[in-house]
XYZ file of C-alpha atoms in Angstrom:
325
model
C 36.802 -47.710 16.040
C 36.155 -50.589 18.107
C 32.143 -51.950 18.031
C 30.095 -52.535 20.948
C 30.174 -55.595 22.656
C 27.022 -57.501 21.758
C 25.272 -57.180 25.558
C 26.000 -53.170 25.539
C 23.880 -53.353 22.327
C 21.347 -55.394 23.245
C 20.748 -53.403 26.715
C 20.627 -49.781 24.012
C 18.008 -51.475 21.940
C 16.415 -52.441 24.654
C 16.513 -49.345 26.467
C 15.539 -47.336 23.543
C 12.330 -49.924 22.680
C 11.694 -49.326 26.276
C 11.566 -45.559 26.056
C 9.753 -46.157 22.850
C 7.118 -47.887 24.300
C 6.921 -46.006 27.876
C 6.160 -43.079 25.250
C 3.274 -44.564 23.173
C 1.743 -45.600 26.738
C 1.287 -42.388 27.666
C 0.622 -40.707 24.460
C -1.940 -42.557 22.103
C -5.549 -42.309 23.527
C -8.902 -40.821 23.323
C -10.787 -38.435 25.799
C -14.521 -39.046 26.391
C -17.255 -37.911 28.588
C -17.445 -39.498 31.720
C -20.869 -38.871 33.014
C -20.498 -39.576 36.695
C -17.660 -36.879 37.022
C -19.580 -34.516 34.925
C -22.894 -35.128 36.611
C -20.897 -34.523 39.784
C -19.383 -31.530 39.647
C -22.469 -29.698 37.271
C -24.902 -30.519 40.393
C -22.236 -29.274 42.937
C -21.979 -26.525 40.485
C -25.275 -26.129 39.951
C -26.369 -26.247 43.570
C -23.293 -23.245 44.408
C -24.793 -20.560 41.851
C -28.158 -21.143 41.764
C -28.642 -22.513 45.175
C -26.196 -19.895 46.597
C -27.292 -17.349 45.204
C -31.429 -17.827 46.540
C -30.286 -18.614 49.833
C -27.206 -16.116 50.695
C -26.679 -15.236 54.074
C -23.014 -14.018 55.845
C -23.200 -16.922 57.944
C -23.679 -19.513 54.973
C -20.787 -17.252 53.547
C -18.723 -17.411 56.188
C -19.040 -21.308 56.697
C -18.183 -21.630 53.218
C -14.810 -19.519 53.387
C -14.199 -21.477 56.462
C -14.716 -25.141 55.526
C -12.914 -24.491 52.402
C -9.875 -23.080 53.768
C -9.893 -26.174 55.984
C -10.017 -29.358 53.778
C -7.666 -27.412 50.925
C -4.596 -26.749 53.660
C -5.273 -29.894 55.849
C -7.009 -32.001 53.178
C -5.679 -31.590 49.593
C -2.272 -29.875 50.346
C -1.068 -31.390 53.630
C -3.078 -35.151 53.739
C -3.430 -35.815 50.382
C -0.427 -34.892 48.292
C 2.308 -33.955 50.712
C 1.618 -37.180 53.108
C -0.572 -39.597 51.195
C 1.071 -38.972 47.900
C 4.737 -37.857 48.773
C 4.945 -39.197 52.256
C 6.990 -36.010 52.875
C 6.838 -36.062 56.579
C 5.600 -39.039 59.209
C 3.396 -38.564 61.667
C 0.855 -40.821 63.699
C -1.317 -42.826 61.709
C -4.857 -41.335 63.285
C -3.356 -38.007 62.263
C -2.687 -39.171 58.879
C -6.173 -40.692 58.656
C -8.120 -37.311 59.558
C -5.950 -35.514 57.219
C -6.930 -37.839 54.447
C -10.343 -37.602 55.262
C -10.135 -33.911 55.030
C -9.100 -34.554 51.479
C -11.763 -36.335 50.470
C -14.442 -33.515 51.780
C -12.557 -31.234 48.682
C -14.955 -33.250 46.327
C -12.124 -34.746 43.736
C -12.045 -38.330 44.330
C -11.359 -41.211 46.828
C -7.611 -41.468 48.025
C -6.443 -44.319 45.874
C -8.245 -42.753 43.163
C -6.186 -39.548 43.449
C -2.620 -41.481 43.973
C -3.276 -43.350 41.027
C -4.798 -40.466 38.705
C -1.200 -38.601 39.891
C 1.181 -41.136 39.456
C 0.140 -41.294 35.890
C 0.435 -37.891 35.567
C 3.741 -37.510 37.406
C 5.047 -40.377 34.963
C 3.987 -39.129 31.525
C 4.875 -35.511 32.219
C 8.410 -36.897 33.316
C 8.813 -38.688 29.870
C 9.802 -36.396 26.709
C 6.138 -36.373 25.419
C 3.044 -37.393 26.858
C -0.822 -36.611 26.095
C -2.380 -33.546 25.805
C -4.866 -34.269 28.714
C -1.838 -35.140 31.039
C 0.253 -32.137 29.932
C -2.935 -29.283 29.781
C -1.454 -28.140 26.972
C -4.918 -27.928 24.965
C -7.045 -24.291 25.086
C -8.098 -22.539 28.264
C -11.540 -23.788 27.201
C -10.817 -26.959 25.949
C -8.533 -28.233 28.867
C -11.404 -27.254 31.291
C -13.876 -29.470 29.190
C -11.743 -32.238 29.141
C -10.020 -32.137 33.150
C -14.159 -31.370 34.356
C -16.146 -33.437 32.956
C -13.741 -36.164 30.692
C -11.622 -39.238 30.930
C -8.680 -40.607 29.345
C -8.643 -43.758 28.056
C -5.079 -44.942 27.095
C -4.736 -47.773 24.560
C -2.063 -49.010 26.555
C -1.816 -47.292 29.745
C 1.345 -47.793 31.598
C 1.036 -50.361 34.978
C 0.474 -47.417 37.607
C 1.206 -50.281 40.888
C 0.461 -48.030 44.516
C 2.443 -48.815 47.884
C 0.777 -51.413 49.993
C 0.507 -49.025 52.806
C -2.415 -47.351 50.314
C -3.852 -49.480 48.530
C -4.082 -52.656 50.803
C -5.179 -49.945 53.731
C -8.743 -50.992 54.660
C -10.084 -46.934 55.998
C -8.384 -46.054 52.777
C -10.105 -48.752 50.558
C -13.492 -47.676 52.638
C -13.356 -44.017 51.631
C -12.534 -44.832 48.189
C -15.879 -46.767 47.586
C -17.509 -43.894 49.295
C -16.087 -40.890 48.765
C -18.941 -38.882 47.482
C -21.253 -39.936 50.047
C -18.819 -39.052 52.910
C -20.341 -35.730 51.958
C -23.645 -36.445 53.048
C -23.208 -36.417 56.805
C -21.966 -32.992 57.013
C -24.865 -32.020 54.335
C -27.356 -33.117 57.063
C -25.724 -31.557 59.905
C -25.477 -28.389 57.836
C -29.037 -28.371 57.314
C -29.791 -29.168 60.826
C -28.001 -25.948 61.535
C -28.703 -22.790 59.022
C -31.059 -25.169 56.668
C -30.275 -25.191 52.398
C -28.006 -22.534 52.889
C -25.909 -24.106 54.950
C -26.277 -26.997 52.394
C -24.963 -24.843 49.429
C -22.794 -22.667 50.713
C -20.849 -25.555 52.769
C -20.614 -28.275 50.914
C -21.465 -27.617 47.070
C -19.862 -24.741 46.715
C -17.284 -26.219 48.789
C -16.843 -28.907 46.546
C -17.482 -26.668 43.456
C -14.359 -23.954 44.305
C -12.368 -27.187 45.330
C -12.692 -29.546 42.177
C -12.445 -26.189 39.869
C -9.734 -24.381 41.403
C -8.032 -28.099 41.316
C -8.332 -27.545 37.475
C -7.450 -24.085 36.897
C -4.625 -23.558 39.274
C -3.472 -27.195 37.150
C -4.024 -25.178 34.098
C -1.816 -22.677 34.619
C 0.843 -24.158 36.691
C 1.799 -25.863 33.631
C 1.254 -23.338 31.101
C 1.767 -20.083 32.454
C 4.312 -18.571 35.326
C 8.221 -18.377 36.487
C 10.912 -20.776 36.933
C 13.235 -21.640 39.376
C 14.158 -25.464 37.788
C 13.828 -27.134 34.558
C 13.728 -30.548 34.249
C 15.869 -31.817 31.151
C 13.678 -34.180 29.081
C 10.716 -33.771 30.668
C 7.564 -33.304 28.517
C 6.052 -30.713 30.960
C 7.751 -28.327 33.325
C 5.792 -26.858 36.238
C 5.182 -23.466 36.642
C 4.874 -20.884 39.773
C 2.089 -19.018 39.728
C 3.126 -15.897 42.178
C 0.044 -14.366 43.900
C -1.576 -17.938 44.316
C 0.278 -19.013 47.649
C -2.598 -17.900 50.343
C -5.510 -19.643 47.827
C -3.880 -22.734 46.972
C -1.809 -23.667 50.597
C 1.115 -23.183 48.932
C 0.230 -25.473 45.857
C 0.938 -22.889 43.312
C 4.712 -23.403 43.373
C 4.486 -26.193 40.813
C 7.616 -25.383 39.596
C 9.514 -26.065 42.478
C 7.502 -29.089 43.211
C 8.644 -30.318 40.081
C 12.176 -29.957 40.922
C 11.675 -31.635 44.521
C 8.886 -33.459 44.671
C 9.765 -35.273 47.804
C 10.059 -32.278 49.725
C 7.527 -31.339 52.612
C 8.180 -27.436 51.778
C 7.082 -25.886 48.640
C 7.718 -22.121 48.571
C 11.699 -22.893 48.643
C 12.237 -18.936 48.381
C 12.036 -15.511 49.883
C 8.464 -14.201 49.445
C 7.313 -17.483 48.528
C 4.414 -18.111 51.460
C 3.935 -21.618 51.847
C 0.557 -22.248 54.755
C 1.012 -25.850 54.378
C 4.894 -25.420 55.387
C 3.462 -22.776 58.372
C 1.190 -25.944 59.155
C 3.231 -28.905 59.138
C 5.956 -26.443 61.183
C 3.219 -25.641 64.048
C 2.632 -29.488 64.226
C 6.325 -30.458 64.348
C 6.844 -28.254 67.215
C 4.292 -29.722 69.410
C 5.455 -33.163 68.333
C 2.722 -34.037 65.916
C 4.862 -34.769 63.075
C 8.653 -35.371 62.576
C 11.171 -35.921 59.424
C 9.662 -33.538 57.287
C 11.819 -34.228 53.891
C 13.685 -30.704 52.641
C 15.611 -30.421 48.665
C 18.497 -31.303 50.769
C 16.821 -34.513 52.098
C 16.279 -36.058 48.250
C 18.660 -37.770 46.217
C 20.373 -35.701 43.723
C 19.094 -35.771 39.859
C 20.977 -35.362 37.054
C 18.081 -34.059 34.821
C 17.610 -31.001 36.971
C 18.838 -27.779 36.168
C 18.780 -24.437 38.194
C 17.825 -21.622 35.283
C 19.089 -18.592 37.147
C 21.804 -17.903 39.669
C 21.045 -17.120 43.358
C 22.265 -13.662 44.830
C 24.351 -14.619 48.037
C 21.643 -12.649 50.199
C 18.827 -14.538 48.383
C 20.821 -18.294 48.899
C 21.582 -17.301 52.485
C 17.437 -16.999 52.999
C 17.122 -20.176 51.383
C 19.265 -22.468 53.028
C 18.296 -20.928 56.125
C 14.953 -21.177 55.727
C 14.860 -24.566 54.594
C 17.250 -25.796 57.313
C 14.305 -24.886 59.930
C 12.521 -27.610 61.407
């Protein structure tokens, strides 16, 4: 049997020592308390429950449901990771700006905080091992400790570099340095309105359901739920967490995220309710936004497998559904 030619070799070692290291990058670190994240979200936390509960009124209630539903589907699901993230669809930039800023009002951090905190994430869970913060694969109790109120500190985190269009963006750079006090202004209109209750009901527990449900729908969208895709290799698969759709904007379907992560739609199947799909739909037709990217769009991978087969009545709803505009 014939050997390898010396530069085949030497591009395998080299492959392999860059695997090896990509791993240990990702893998060896410690998790510590990082007071202004904890302090944060145990006075949001603080202010919802005891706050909340001394000042209750519908109204208070009601702007609570309200403003929450608001910055998770045009905020979290639609500005920050489906745009601002995945750049899944275009639309114009002041659009893209006051869905950003949506984002930031769910309480979890400034927008070139977030990229960079997921494209770390994204990377080690892609590799075939990765930390257990990055992975959630600790306790129910432990995992919440750590993803609350912790950092990670790598010993040789990987060089996480964000597009130009984010990072060297000047309103993104602004909100970044002050994300939690973009918070105040609607604080003291709220209180200018329906006084503390106003206060607690719309913006810390606002912030509180926003940063926790963050964690917990995390939790178990990695740990717990069906299938559609599996992603040879990869250290963590996502999970979809039926039931979730209306809560989450269509988040929960982490498992098919995983699979497509370009795409602009996320519940790819029947019964799978999407209200960040319903969204971005409503705004294509009145010409708000355009090229929204589809499984179909994205380049094919060779690591992903489909675990089940379709029924033809079930792939018919599919591919019609997903070739909608």
């Amino acid at each position: 049997m014939n050997a390898l030619p010396e530069s085949l070799k030497s591009h395998r070692v080299q492959s392999l020592a860059d695997q090896a290291a990509s791993l240990r990058s990702v893998s060896h670190g410690l998790v510590a308390w990082e007071p202004v994240r904890s302090l944060w979200f145990s006075g949001m936390a603080l202010g919802a429950v005891v706050g909340g509960a001394l000042s209750f009124t519908w109204a208070a209630f009601a702007l609570f449901v309200v403003s929450t539903a608001l910055v998770l589907l045009l905020g979290h699901s639609v500005g920050m990771h489906r745009k601002l993230i995945h750049d899944s669809f275009a639309c114009p930039k002041w659009l893209e700006y006051l869905l950003v800023y949506c984002g930031v009002q769910v309480g979890l951090a400034g927008p070139i905080g977030l990229v960079r905190t997921h494209d770390l994430r994204d990377y080690a869970q892609r590799l075939p091992a990765c930390h257990d913060y990055l992975s959630h694969r600790q306790p129910f109790a432990i995992d919440a400790w750590w993803q609350l109120h912790c950092q990670l500190h790598l010993l040789d985190p990987p060089q996480i570099r964000i597009e130009a269009r984010i990072a060297d963006d000047r309103f993104y750079r602004f909100l970044q340095r002050t994300w939690m006090l973009q918070h105040l202004p609607w604080a003291l209109a709220f209180f200018a309105i329906g006084g503390w209750g106003w206060v607690f009901w719309g913006v810390c527990a606002r912030v509180t359901a926003g940063v926790f449900g963050h964690w917990l729908v995390g939790y178990f969208a990695h740990n717990h739920g069906g299938m559609h895709h599996e992603v040879r290799g990869a250290a963590v698969q996502g999970r979809n967490v039926r039931f979730m759709s209306l809560l989450t904007m269509g988040e929960c379907w982490h498992n098919n995220h995983h699979a497509f992560p370009g795409s602009s739609r996320l519940g790819l199947y029947a019964g799978e309710w999407d209200p960040g799909w319903w969204f971005l739909r409503a705004c294509a037709r009145v010409g708000l936004v355009r090229d929204l990217r589809l499984p179909e769009d994205l380049p094919p991978r060779e690591e992903l497998h489909r675990l089940e087969p379709q029924s033809p009545a079930r792939h018919a709803h599919a591919n019609a559904t997903l070739a909608a505009p």
